[in-house]
């Protein structure tokens, strides 16, 4: 498809290029080479895939998490002009690459925060899939975005849904938003049943194919908790304006209720390709071949309330949001650490909310934190002894 010179080519920096969101972003980019150029890539340690991506998309820079990976990739790309960097400094350098105007942040966890700040400081627009940036960074991120006059377009499917419903609307006329949740693999389970679930069961998500960390977060409902806090910051809402409803079919991706009682929803087959493409083509919509909802086969859309007594993570997230300051950052760090331990099969499923609750109980909140306060809190929580 040709848009007849209507659009300038977007120069992208893609952080987290080898993950689930990263690879799907590159499949969108690949469809429109005349409209997207990849200026830089960053990823963890998947050298083989990064080499393929480098040869295909020809970025100027690539950054890897570890030195060893960077050395290996440098060797493999000796015949090219790609500059290979590493570590936090590499990520920072890449996020501020001058020739790019958009950063797609698809990093996992708190590691996504600093590169977002780097990109914002350079006045780059952000397509944001890293929810921990907003949860831990909070107001700081939105204030910086406002100061620099940049646009943050959410990629998280629920927030993309809300953002789409808000196009052409006055955001001050919103009475509340309804975040839908699939309920995850343990929907309807009692606490007793949850005490016996295994890692393999937790990794089986019914509707979405995602990375491991977010899949566990979906099983505990912490993913929805993080999304509540993400929405609070992104859309400037009070917590009591954010409702979570379990909708097992994942066809409605979220809803906005306005002050006149009217409700708008965004629907579609659960496929992250749609919100990714929307973020890249925003404010326009471009064609796609993503699967369509088949209404003949969609018998019903159902709703139920989340069980916050069994799925304590969601309740803890609301509590952290109410307390504010560095509490959401502390909660997020405790969750990341607990999920790591659960993925290593060292703690049980219900240890996750227990560890988060204990951390929150001990945490001394700093209100209106600076970036370094937030980074310190994150490190302190990760270093605390929890086993
Ligand atoms: Mn989501």
XYZ file of C-alpha atoms and ligand atoms in Angstrom:
388
model
C 0.000 0.000 0.000
C 1.231 3.453 -0.889
C 0.155 6.524 1.047
C 1.320 8.888 -1.686
C 3.970 10.742 0.298
C 1.506 11.488 3.081
C 3.835 10.083 5.719
C 7.455 10.670 6.542
C 9.486 7.566 7.197
C 9.635 6.820 10.920
C 13.063 6.073 12.280
C 12.705 3.548 15.104
C 14.768 2.392 18.031
C 13.529 -0.996 19.194
C 14.379 -2.020 22.751
C 13.736 -5.696 23.497
C 13.882 -6.798 19.847
C 14.172 -10.557 20.439
C 11.168 -10.892 22.769
C 7.543 -11.517 21.917
C 6.600 -7.835 21.390
C 9.945 -7.063 19.726
C 9.668 -9.752 17.060
C 6.041 -8.816 16.356
C 7.083 -5.175 16.001
C 9.654 -6.179 13.398
C 7.032 -8.125 11.446
C 4.980 -4.937 11.178
C 8.075 -2.937 10.172
C 8.901 -5.536 7.541
C 5.543 -5.024 5.828
C 6.198 -1.293 5.301
C 9.895 -0.817 4.534
C 9.171 2.481 2.809
C 7.645 3.889 6.011
C 9.796 2.412 8.784
C 13.523 2.329 9.252
C 15.238 0.586 12.181
C 17.982 2.844 13.563
C 18.958 0.681 16.535
C 18.112 -2.556 18.321
C 18.663 -3.685 21.894
C 18.096 -7.084 23.453
C 19.255 -9.431 26.195
C 21.413 -12.312 25.042
C 19.904 -13.966 21.961
C 22.951 -13.426 19.707
C 21.744 -15.703 16.919
C 18.409 -13.916 16.473
C 20.076 -10.493 16.807
C 22.459 -11.388 13.999
C 19.509 -12.297 11.759
C 17.712 -9.074 12.699
C 20.871 -7.041 12.059
C 21.323 -8.492 8.569
C 17.683 -7.992 7.679
C 16.978 -4.530 9.146
C 20.490 -3.023 8.977
C 20.394 -0.889 12.141
C 23.339 1.407 12.859
C 23.647 0.207 16.472
C 22.850 -2.857 18.551
C 23.174 -3.200 22.306
C 23.225 -6.422 24.312
C 22.800 -6.849 28.049
C 26.138 -8.647 28.664
C 29.685 -8.074 27.462
C 30.145 -11.701 26.356
C 27.117 -11.563 24.077
C 28.288 -8.262 22.618
C 31.729 -9.686 21.823
C 30.213 -12.706 20.115
C 27.837 -10.542 18.057
C 30.655 -8.162 17.117
C 32.568 -11.143 15.715
C 29.561 -12.414 13.781
C 28.885 -8.973 12.298
C 32.504 -8.203 11.378
C 31.576 -7.912 7.686
C 28.988 -5.178 8.424
C 29.169 -1.612 9.704
C 26.844 -2.264 12.682
C 28.219 -0.846 15.935
C 27.736 -3.271 18.842
C 27.431 -1.891 22.386
C 26.591 -3.450 25.729
C 25.216 -3.028 29.210
C 23.318 -0.151 30.724
C 25.511 2.446 28.991
C 24.881 0.809 25.619
C 21.151 0.843 26.253
C 21.272 4.506 27.288
C 23.302 5.433 24.204
C 20.919 3.571 21.931
C 17.805 5.096 23.506
C 19.189 8.553 22.746
C 20.411 7.848 19.151
C 19.948 11.231 17.444
C 18.707 10.015 14.048
C 15.654 8.234 15.502
C 12.346 9.877 16.386
C 10.444 6.942 17.933
C 11.427 4.425 20.596
C 9.513 1.164 20.904
C 10.166 0.038 24.467
C 9.461 -3.695 24.712
C 11.923 -4.433 27.512
C 10.790 -6.633 30.386
C 10.603 -5.233 33.911
C 12.275 -2.337 35.698
C 15.162 -2.380 33.198
C 12.814 -0.503 30.871
C 12.695 2.613 33.055
C 16.084 4.257 32.445
C 16.056 3.926 28.641
C 12.568 5.503 28.646
C 13.960 8.451 30.586
C 16.908 8.709 28.163
C 14.550 8.723 25.174
C 12.213 11.284 26.754
C 15.086 13.602 27.582
C 16.031 13.544 23.901
C 12.444 14.391 22.969
C 11.662 11.070 21.300
C 8.135 9.723 21.094
C 7.530 6.416 22.829
C 5.503 3.361 21.881
C 5.409 1.767 25.301
C 4.979 -1.929 25.997
C 7.041 -1.853 29.203
C 4.412 -1.290 31.898
C 6.952 -1.307 34.737
C 8.268 2.046 33.404
C 5.039 3.747 34.396
C 4.419 1.684 37.540
C 7.839 2.440 39.048
C 8.532 5.782 37.355
C 5.044 7.205 37.890
C 4.505 10.954 37.637
C 8.157 11.509 36.837
C 7.680 9.939 33.399
C 4.489 11.809 32.559
C 5.937 15.134 33.746
C 9.034 14.634 31.607
C 6.885 13.660 28.598
C 4.817 16.816 29.040
C 7.858 19.022 29.485
C 9.436 17.651 26.287
C 6.143 17.635 24.386
C 6.425 13.991 23.372
C 3.714 11.444 22.730
C 3.486 8.163 24.649
C 1.366 5.602 22.821
C 0.611 2.471 24.847
C 1.135 -0.985 23.329
C -0.300 -2.938 26.248
C -3.570 -4.207 24.732
C -5.851 -2.849 27.495
C -4.258 0.602 27.432
C -4.226 0.648 23.656
C -7.956 -0.138 23.808
C -8.582 2.782 26.179
C -6.326 5.086 24.162
C -8.265 4.151 21.006
C -11.621 4.758 22.756
C -10.359 8.193 23.838
C -9.463 9.393 20.328
C -11.526 12.488 19.601
C -12.821 12.622 23.186
C -12.251 15.105 25.991
C -10.298 13.073 28.561
C -11.898 15.092 31.349
C -15.304 13.619 30.447
C -14.268 10.107 31.462
C -16.072 8.813 34.539
C -14.213 5.506 34.722
C -12.357 2.890 32.773
C -12.921 -0.844 32.857
C -9.815 -2.973 32.393
C -10.683 -6.455 31.224
C -8.711 -9.470 32.460
C -8.808 -12.980 31.049
C -8.478 -14.325 34.594
C -5.458 -16.402 33.571
C -5.063 -20.175 33.855
C -6.324 -20.325 37.470
C -9.565 -18.397 37.104
C -12.091 -19.684 39.646
C -9.467 -21.471 41.779
C -9.699 -21.306 45.571
C -6.745 -20.423 47.793
C -6.402 -24.110 48.656
C -6.187 -25.040 44.975
C -3.727 -22.205 44.323
C -1.431 -23.547 47.045
C -0.835 -26.643 44.902
C -0.344 -25.206 41.413
C 2.901 -25.912 39.571
C 5.222 -23.781 37.458
C 4.211 -25.673 34.296
C 0.521 -24.969 34.963
C 1.232 -21.287 35.609
C 3.020 -21.029 32.262
C -0.074 -22.194 30.321
C -1.995 -19.037 29.469
C -5.426 -19.724 27.907
C -5.605 -16.777 25.450
C -2.339 -14.917 24.976
C 1.127 -16.093 23.931
C 3.647 -13.991 25.871
C 7.035 -14.013 27.569
C 7.501 -15.965 30.805
C 7.503 -13.059 33.258
C 4.212 -11.605 32.028
C 2.665 -15.075 31.807
C 3.328 -15.641 35.527
C 2.064 -12.117 36.272
C -1.124 -13.038 34.403
C -1.546 -16.181 36.493
C -1.216 -14.246 39.788
C -3.271 -11.274 38.434
C -0.295 -9.023 39.244
C -0.277 -8.254 35.537
C -3.698 -6.649 35.990
C -2.443 -4.933 39.136
C 0.472 -3.420 37.205
C -1.972 -2.414 34.474
C -4.221 -0.620 36.998
C -1.215 1.462 38.091
C -0.107 1.944 34.474
C -3.580 3.289 33.611
C -3.661 5.509 36.690
C -0.467 7.241 35.552
C -0.990 7.196 31.783
C -4.553 8.538 31.808
C -4.260 10.644 34.996
C -7.097 8.871 36.806
C -7.945 8.225 40.442
C -7.772 4.591 41.499
C -11.509 4.501 42.212
C -12.076 5.339 38.527
C -10.365 2.109 37.480
C -12.362 -1.093 37.604
C -11.128 -4.580 36.751
C -13.583 -7.054 35.247
C -12.758 -10.647 34.345
C -13.765 -11.350 30.745
C -12.516 -14.855 29.901
C -12.918 -14.577 26.099
C -10.462 -11.618 25.826
C -12.442 -10.130 22.911
C -13.190 -6.815 24.644
C -9.754 -5.370 25.389
C -11.036 -2.649 27.725
C -13.737 0.005 28.012
C -14.239 3.666 28.856
C -17.361 4.969 30.582
C -18.069 8.685 30.094
C -19.913 11.088 32.401
C -23.133 10.760 30.366
C -23.202 6.996 31.004
C -22.105 6.074 27.486
C -19.538 3.253 27.277
C -17.043 2.735 24.445
C -15.105 -0.488 24.053
C -12.417 -1.722 21.697
C -12.755 -5.316 20.529
C -10.756 -7.767 18.483
C -9.188 -11.200 18.388
C -6.465 -11.379 21.060
C -3.365 -10.654 18.971
C -0.700 -8.173 20.095
C -0.026 -7.384 16.444
C -3.045 -5.052 16.430
C -1.987 -2.701 19.277
C 1.619 -2.834 18.035
C 0.642 -1.776 14.525
C -1.709 0.905 15.890
C 1.126 2.378 17.966
C 3.390 2.461 14.907
C 0.810 3.979 12.559
C -0.851 6.284 15.128
C -2.790 8.539 14.621
C -3.829 6.707 11.442
C -4.863 3.081 10.940
C -3.315 0.971 8.242
C -4.588 -2.317 6.771
C -3.571 -5.661 8.255
C -4.170 -9.352 7.758
C -4.602 -10.100 11.462
C -7.424 -12.517 12.223
C -10.911 -10.961 12.475
C -13.545 -11.681 15.134
C -15.894 -14.326 13.788
C -19.292 -13.389 15.226
C -20.891 -16.673 14.097
C -18.517 -18.555 16.362
C -18.571 -16.049 19.220
C -21.446 -17.301 21.289
C -21.072 -15.080 24.272
C -19.022 -12.425 25.964
C -19.164 -12.936 29.720
C -18.033 -10.954 32.745
C -17.331 -11.720 36.373
C -15.687 -9.906 39.258
C -12.062 -10.743 40.122
C -11.524 -12.684 43.349
C -9.071 -10.388 45.114
C -9.010 -12.515 48.279
C -7.564 -15.497 46.420
C -5.584 -13.397 43.944
C -4.008 -11.057 46.493
C -1.575 -9.474 44.036
C -4.351 -7.414 42.484
C -5.442 -6.091 45.876
C -1.825 -5.306 46.810
C -1.410 -3.295 43.615
C -4.456 -1.159 44.465
C -2.997 -0.634 47.951
C 0.383 0.362 46.529
C -1.311 2.820 44.156
C -3.295 4.344 47.015
C -0.137 4.861 49.109
C 1.799 6.190 46.094
C 5.355 7.589 46.243
C 7.889 4.777 45.985
C 5.422 2.084 47.101
C 4.517 0.949 43.551
C 8.257 0.719 42.725
C 8.874 -1.388 45.850
C 5.920 -3.607 45.024
C 7.140 -4.038 41.457
C 10.688 -4.935 42.538
C 9.383 -7.494 45.042
C 7.196 -8.986 42.327
C 10.054 -9.208 39.821
C 12.252 -10.926 42.392
C 9.488 -13.299 43.484
C 8.638 -14.230 39.895
C 12.337 -14.957 39.220
C 12.390 -17.312 42.206
C 9.133 -18.943 41.142
C 10.465 -19.454 37.594
C 13.543 -21.081 39.150
C 11.165 -23.386 41.033
C 12.461 -22.157 44.383
C 9.213 -20.825 45.864
C 5.536 -21.739 45.599
C 2.863 -19.821 43.726
C 1.373 -18.308 46.889
C 4.806 -17.219 48.091
C 4.644 -14.546 45.388
C 1.918 -12.417 47.046
C 3.368 -13.224 50.477
C 6.803 -11.818 49.530
C 5.238 -8.722 47.951
C 3.073 -8.069 51.003
C 6.008 -8.413 53.412
C 8.104 -6.062 51.286
C 5.353 -3.460 51.171
C 4.876 -3.760 54.918
C 8.553 -3.005 55.544
C 9.005 -0.317 52.893
C 9.498 3.278 54.048
C 7.769 5.354 51.426
C 9.433 8.367 49.824
C 6.816 10.731 48.408
C 7.566 12.590 45.134
C 10.699 10.465 44.522
C 13.495 11.411 42.127
C 14.785 8.944 39.529
C 17.686 8.002 41.813
C 15.288 7.420 44.771
C 13.327 5.014 42.569
C 16.472 3.218 41.403
C 17.695 2.891 45.018
C 14.371 1.479 46.202
C 14.359 -1.033 43.361
C 17.892 -2.205 44.190
C 17.304 -2.375 47.956
C 14.178 -4.486 47.542
C 15.924 -6.879 45.156
C 18.853 -7.257 47.537
C 16.764 -7.987 50.624
C 16.912 -11.505 51.935
C 13.618 -13.232 51.267
C 14.394 -16.927 51.431
Mn -2.132 -6.239 28.971
